[in-house]
Short mmCIF file of N, CA and C in Angstrom, two decimals:
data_model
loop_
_atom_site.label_atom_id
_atom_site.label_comp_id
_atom_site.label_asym_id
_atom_site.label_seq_id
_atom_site.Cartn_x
_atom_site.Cartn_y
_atom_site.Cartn_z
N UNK A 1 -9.06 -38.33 -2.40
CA UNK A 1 -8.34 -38.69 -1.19
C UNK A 1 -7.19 -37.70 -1.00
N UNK A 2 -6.88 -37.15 -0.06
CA UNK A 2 -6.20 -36.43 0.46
C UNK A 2 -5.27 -37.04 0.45
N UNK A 3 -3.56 -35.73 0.23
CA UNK A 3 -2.00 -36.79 -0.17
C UNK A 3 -2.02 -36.86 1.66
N UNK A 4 -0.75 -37.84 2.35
CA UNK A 4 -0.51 -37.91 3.69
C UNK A 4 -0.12 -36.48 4.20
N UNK A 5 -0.86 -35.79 4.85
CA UNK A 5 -0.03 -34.37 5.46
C UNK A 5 -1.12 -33.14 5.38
N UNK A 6 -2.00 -33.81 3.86
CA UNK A 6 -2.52 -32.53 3.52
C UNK A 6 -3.85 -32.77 4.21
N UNK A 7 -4.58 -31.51 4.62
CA UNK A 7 -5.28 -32.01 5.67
C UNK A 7 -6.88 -31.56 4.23
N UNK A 8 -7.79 -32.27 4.66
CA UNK A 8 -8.73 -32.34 3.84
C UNK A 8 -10.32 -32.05 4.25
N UNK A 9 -10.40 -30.70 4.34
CA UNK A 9 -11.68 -30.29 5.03
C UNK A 9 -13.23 -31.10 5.02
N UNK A 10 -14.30 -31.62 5.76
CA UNK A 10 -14.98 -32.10 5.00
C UNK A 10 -16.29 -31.54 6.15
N UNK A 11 -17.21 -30.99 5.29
CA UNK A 11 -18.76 -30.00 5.46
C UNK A 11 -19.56 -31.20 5.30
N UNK A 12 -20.79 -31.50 6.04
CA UNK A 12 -21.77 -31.94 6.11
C UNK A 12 -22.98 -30.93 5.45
N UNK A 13 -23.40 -31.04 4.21
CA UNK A 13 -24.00 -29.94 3.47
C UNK A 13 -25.45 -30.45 3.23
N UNK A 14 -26.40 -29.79 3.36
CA UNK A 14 -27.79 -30.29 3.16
C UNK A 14 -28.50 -29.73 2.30
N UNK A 15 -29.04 -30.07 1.14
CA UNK A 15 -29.70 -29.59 -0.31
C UNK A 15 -31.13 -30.00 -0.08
N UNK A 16 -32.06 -28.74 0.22
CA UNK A 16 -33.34 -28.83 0.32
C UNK A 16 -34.46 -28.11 -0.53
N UNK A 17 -35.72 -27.75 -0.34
CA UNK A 17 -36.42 -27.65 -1.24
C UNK A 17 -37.33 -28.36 -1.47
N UNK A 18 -38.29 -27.62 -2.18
CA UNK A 18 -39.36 -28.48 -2.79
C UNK A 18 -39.18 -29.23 -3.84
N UNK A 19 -40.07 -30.63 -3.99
CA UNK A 19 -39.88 -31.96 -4.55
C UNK A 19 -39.84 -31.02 -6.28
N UNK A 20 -38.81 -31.63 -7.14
CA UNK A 20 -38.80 -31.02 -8.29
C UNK A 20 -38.17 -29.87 -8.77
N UNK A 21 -37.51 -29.25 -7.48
CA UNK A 21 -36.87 -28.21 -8.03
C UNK A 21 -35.29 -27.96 -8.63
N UNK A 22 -34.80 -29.52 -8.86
CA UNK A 22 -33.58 -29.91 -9.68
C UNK A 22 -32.23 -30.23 -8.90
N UNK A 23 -32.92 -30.30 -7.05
CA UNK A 23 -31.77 -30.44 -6.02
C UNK A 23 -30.76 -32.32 -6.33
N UNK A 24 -31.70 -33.00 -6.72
CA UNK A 24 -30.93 -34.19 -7.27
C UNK A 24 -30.28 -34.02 -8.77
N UNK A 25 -31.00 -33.09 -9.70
CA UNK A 25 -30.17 -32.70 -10.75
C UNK A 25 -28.40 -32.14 -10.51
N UNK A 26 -28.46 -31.45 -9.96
CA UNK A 26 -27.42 -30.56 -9.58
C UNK A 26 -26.89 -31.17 -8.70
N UNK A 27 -26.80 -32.22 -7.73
CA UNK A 27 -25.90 -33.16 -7.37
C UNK A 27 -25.28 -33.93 -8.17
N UNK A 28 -26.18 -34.52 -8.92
CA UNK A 28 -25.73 -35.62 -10.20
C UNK A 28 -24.85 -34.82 -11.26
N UNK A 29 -25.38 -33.26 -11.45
CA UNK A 29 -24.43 -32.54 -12.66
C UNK A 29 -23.24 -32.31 -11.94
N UNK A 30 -22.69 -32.38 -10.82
CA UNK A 30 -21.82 -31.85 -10.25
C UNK A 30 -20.51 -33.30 -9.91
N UNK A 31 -21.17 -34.56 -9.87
CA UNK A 31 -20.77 -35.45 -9.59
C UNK A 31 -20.34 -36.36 -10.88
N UNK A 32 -21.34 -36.33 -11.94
CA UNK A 32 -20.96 -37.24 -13.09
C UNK A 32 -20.76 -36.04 -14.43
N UNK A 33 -21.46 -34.80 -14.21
CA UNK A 33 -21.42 -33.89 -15.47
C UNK A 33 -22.58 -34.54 -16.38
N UNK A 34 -23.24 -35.16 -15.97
CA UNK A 34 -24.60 -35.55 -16.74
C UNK A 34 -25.99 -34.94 -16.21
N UNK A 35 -26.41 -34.41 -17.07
CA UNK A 35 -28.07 -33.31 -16.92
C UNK A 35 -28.79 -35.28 -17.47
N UNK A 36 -29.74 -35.98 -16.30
CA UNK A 36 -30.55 -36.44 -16.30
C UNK A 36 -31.40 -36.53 -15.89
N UNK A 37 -32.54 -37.11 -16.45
CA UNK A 37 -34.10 -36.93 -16.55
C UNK A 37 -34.21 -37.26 -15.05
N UNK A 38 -35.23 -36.84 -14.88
CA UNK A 38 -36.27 -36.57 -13.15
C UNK A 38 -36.43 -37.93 -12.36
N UNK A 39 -36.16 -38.08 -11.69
CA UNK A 39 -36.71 -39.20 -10.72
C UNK A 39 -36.55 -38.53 -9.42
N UNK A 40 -37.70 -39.18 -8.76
CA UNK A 40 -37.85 -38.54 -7.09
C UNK A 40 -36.80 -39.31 -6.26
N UNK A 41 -36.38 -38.50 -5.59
CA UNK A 41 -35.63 -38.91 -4.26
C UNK A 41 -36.19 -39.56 -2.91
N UNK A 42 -36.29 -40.84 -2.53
CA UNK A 42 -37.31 -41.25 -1.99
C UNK A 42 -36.54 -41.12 -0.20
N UNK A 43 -36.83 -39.76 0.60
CA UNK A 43 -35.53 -40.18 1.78
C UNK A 43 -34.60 -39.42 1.67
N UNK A 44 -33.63 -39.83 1.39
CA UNK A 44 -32.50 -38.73 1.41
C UNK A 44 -30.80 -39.63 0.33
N UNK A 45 -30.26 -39.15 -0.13
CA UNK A 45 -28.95 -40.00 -0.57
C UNK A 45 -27.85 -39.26 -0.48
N UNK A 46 -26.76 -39.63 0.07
CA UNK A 46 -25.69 -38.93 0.62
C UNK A 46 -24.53 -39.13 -0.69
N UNK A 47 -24.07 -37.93 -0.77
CA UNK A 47 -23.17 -37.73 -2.48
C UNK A 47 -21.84 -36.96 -1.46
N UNK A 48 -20.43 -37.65 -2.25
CA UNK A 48 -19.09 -36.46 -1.79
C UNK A 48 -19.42 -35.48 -3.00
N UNK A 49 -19.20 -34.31 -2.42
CA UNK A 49 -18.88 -33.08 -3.34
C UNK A 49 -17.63 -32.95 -2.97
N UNK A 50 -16.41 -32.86 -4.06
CA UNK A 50 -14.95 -32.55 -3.99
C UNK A 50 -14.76 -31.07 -4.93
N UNK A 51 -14.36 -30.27 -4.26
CA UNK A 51 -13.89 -29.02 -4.86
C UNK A 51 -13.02 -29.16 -4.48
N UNK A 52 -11.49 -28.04 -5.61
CA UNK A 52 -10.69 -28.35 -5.24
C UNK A 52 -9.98 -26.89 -5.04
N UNK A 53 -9.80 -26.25 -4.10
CA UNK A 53 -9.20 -25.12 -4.10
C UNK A 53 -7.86 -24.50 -3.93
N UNK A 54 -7.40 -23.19 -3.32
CA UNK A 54 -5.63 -23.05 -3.23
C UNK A 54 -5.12 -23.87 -2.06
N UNK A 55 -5.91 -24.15 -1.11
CA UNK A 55 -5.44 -24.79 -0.15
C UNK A 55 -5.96 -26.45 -0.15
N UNK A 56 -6.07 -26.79 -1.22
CA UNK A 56 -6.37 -28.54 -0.93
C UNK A 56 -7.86 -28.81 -1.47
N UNK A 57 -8.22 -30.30 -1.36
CA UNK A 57 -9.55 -30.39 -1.78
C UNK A 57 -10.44 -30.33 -0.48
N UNK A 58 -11.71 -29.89 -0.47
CA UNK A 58 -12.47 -29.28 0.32
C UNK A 58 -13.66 -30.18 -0.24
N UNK A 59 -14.26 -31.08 0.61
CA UNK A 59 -15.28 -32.12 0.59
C UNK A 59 -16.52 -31.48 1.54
N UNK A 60 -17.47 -31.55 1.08
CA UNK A 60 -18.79 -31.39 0.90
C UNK A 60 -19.20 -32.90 1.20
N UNK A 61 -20.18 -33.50 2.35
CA UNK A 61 -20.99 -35.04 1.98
C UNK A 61 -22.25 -34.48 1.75
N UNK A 62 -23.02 -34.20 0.30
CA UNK A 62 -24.40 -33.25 -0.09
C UNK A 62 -25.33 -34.96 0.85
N UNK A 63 -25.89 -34.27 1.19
CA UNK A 63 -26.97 -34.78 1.35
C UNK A 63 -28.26 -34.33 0.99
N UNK A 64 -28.89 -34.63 -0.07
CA UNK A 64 -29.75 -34.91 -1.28
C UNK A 64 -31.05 -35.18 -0.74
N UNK A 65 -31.77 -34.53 -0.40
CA UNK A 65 -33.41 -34.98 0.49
C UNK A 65 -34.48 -34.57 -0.45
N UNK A 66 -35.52 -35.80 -0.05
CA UNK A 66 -36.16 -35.67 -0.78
C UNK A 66 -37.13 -34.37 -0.30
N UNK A 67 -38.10 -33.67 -1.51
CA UNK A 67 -38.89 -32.51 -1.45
C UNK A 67 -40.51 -32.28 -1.12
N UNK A 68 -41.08 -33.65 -0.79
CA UNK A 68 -41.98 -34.12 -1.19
C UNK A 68 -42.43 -34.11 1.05
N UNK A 69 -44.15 -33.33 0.75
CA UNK A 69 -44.39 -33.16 2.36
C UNK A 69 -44.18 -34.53 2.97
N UNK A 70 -44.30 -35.65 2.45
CA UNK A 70 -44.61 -36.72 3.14
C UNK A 70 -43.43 -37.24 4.05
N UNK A 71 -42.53 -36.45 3.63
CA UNK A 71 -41.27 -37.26 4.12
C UNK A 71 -41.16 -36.18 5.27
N UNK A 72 -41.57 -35.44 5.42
CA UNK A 72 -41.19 -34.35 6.24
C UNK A 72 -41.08 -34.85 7.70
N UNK A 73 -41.64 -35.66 8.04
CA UNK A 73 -41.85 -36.21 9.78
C UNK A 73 -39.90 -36.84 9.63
N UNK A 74 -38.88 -36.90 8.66
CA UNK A 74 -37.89 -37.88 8.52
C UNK A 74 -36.97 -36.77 8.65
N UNK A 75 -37.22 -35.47 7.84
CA UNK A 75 -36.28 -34.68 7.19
C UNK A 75 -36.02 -34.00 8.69
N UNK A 76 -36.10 -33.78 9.83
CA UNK A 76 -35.53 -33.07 11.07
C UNK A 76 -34.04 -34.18 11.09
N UNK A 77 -34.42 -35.57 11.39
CA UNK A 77 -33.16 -36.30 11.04
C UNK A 77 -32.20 -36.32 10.06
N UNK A 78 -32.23 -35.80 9.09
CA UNK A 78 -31.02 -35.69 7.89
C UNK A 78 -30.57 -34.52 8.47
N UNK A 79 -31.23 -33.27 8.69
CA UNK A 79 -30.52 -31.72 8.87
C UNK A 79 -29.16 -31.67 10.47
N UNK A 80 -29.73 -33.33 11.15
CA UNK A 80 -28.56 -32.63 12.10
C UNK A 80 -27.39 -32.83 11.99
N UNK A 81 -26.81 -31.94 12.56
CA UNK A 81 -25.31 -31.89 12.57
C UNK A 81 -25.10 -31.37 10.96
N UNK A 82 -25.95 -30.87 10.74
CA UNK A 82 -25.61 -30.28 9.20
C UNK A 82 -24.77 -29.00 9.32
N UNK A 83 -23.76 -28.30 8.44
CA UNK A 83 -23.05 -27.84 9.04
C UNK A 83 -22.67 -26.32 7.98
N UNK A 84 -23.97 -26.63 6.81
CA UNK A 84 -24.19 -25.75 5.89
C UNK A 84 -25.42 -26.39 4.98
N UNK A 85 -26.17 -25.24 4.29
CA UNK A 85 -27.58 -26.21 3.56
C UNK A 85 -27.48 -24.94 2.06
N UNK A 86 -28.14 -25.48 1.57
CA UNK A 86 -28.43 -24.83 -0.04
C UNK A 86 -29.96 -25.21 0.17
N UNK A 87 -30.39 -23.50 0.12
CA UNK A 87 -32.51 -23.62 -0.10
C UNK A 87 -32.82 -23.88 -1.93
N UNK A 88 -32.97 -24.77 -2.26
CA UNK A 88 -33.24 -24.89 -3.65
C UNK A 88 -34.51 -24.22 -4.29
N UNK A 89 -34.81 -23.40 -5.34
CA UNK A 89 -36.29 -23.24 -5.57
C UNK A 89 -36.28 -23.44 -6.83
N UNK A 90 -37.15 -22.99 -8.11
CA UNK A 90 -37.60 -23.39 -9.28
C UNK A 90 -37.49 -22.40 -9.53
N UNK A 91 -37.09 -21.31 -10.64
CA UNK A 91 -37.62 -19.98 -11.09
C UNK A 91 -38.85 -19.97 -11.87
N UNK A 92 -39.12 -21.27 -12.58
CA UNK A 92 -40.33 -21.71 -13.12
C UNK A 92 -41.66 -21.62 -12.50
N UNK A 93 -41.31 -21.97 -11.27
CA UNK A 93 -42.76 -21.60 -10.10
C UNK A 93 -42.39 -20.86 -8.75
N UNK A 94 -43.11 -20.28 -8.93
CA UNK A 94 -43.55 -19.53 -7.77
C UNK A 94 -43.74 -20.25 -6.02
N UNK A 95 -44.47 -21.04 -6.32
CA UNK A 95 -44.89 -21.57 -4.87
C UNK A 95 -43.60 -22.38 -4.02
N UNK A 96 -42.59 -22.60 -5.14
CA UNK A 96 -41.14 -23.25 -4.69
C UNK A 96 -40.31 -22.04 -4.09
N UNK A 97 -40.82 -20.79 -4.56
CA UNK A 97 -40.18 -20.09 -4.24
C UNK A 97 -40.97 -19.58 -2.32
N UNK A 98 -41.75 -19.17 -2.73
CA UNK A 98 -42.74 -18.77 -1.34
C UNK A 98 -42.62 -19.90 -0.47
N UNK A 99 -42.10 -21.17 -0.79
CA UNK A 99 -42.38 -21.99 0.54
C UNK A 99 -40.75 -22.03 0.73
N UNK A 100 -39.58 -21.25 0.28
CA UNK A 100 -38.43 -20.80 0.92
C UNK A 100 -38.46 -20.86 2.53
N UNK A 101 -39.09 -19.83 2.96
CA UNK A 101 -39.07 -19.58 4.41
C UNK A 101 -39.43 -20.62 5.17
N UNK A 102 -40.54 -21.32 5.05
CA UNK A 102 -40.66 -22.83 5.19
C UNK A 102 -39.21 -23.81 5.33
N UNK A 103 -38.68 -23.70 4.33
CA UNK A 103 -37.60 -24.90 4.67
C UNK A 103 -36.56 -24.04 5.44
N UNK A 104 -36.42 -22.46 5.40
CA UNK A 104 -35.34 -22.04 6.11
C UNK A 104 -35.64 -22.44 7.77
N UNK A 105 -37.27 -21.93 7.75
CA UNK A 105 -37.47 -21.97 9.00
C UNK A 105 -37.14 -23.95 9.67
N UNK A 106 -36.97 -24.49 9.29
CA UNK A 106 -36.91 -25.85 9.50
C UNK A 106 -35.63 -25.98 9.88
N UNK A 107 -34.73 -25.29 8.72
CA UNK A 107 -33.41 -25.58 9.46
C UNK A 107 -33.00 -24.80 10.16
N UNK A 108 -33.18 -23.61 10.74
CA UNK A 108 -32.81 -22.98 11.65
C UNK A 108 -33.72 -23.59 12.83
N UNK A 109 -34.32 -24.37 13.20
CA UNK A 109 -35.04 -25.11 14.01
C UNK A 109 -34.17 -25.91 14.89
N UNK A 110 -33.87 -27.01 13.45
CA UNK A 110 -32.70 -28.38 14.35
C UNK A 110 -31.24 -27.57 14.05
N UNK A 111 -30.53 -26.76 13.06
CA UNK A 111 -29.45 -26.62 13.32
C UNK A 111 -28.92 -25.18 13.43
N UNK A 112 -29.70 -24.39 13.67
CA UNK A 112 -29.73 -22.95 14.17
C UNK A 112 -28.95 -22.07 13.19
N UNK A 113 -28.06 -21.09 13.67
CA UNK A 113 -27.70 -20.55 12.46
C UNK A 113 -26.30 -20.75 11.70
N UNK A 114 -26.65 -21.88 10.54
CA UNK A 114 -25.85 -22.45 9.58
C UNK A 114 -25.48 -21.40 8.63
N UNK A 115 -24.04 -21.62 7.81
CA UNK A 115 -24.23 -20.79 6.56
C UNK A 115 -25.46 -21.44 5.27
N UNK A 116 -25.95 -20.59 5.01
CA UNK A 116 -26.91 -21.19 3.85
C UNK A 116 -27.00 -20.29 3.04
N UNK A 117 -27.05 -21.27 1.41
CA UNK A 117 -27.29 -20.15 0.23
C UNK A 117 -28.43 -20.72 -0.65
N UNK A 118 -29.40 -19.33 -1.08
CA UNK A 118 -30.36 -19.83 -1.71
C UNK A 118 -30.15 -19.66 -3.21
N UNK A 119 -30.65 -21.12 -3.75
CA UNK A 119 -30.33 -21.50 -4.90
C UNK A 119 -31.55 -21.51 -5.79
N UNK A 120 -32.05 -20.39 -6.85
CA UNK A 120 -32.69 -20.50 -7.73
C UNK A 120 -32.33 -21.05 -8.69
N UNK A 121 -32.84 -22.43 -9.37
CA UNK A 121 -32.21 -22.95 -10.37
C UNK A 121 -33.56 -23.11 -11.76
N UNK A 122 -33.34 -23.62 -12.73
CA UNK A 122 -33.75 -23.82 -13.92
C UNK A 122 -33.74 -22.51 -14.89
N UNK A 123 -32.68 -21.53 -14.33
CA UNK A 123 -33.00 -20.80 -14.67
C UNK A 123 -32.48 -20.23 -16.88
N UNK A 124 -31.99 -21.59 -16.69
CA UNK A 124 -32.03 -22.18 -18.65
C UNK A 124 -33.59 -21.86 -18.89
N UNK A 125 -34.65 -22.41 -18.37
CA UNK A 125 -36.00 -22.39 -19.07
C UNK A 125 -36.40 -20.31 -18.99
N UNK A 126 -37.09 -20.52 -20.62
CA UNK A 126 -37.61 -19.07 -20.87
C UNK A 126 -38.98 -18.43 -19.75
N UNK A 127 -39.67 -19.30 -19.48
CA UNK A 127 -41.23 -19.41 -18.42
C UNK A 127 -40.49 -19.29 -17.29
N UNK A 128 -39.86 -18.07 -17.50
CA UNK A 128 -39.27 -17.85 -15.97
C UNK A 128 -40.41 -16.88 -15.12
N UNK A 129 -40.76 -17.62 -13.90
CA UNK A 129 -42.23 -16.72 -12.66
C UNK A 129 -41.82 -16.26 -11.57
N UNK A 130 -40.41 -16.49 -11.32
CA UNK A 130 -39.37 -15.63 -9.78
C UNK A 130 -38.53 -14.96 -11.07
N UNK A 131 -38.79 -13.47 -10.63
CA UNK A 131 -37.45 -12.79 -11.23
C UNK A 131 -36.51 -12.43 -10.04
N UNK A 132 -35.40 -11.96 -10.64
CA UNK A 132 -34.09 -11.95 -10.17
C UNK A 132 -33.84 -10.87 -9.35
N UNK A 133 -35.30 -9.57 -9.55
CA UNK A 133 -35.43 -8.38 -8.85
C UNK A 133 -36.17 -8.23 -7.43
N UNK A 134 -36.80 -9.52 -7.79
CA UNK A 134 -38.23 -9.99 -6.65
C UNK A 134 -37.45 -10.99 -5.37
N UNK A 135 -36.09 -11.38 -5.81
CA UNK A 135 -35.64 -12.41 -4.97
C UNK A 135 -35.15 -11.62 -3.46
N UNK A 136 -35.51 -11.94 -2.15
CA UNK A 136 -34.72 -11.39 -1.34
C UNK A 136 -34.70 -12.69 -0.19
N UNK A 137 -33.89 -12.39 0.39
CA UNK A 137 -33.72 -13.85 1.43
C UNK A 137 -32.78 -13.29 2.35
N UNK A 138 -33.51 -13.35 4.05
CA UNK A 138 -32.57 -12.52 5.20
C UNK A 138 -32.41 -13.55 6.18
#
């Protein structure tokens, strides 16, 4: 909570990707500091992200969607008014990575051109199949 005066920025942020690629991990590590086991995101679940920087704390509401095609007829409704997104992929697989453009192209659809950063994660595991030389994203 912001002291009275201080003004307290807050981003509507959207974490996407394919189902499995650790986008509910990395909400949860960021929120409790606990790495826990897998469960699907059924929909979407809305998390504060609080960073705290030189000028005040700077709030993030992540919104956490699930990865999975089925939901896809839902996911145009979570992205609006989104106001920044994180493309999540797997370095473990490949096809998380190639269907990148896929989810970019989605959100530049409903919310045109957002800041967005693409997020290769797991990248702890050794069976790494995206290297770090192969990555490009425009």
């Amino acid at each position: 909570m912001a002291a009275q005066g201080e003004l307290q920025v807050q981003f509507k942020l959207v974490l996407v990707g394919d189902g499995g690629t650790g986008k509910t991990t990395f909400m949860q590590r960021h929120l409790t500091g606990e790495f826990e086991k897998y469960v699907t995101t059924v929909g979407v679940e809305v998390h504060p992200l609080v960073f705290h920087i030189n000028r005040g704390p700077f709030k993030f509401n992540g919104w956490d969607t699930a990865g999975q095609e089925k939901f896809g007829g839902l996911r145009d409704g979570y992205y609006i008014q989104a106001q920044c997104a994180i493309i999540m992929f797997d370095v473990t697989s490949r096809v998380t990575y190639k269907n990148v453009p896929n989810w970019h192209r989605d959100l530049v659809r409903v919310c045109e051109n957002i800041p967005t950063v693409l997020c290769g994660n797991k990248v702890d595991i050794k069976d790494r199949k995206v290297k770090a030389n192969s990555i490009v994203f425009h």
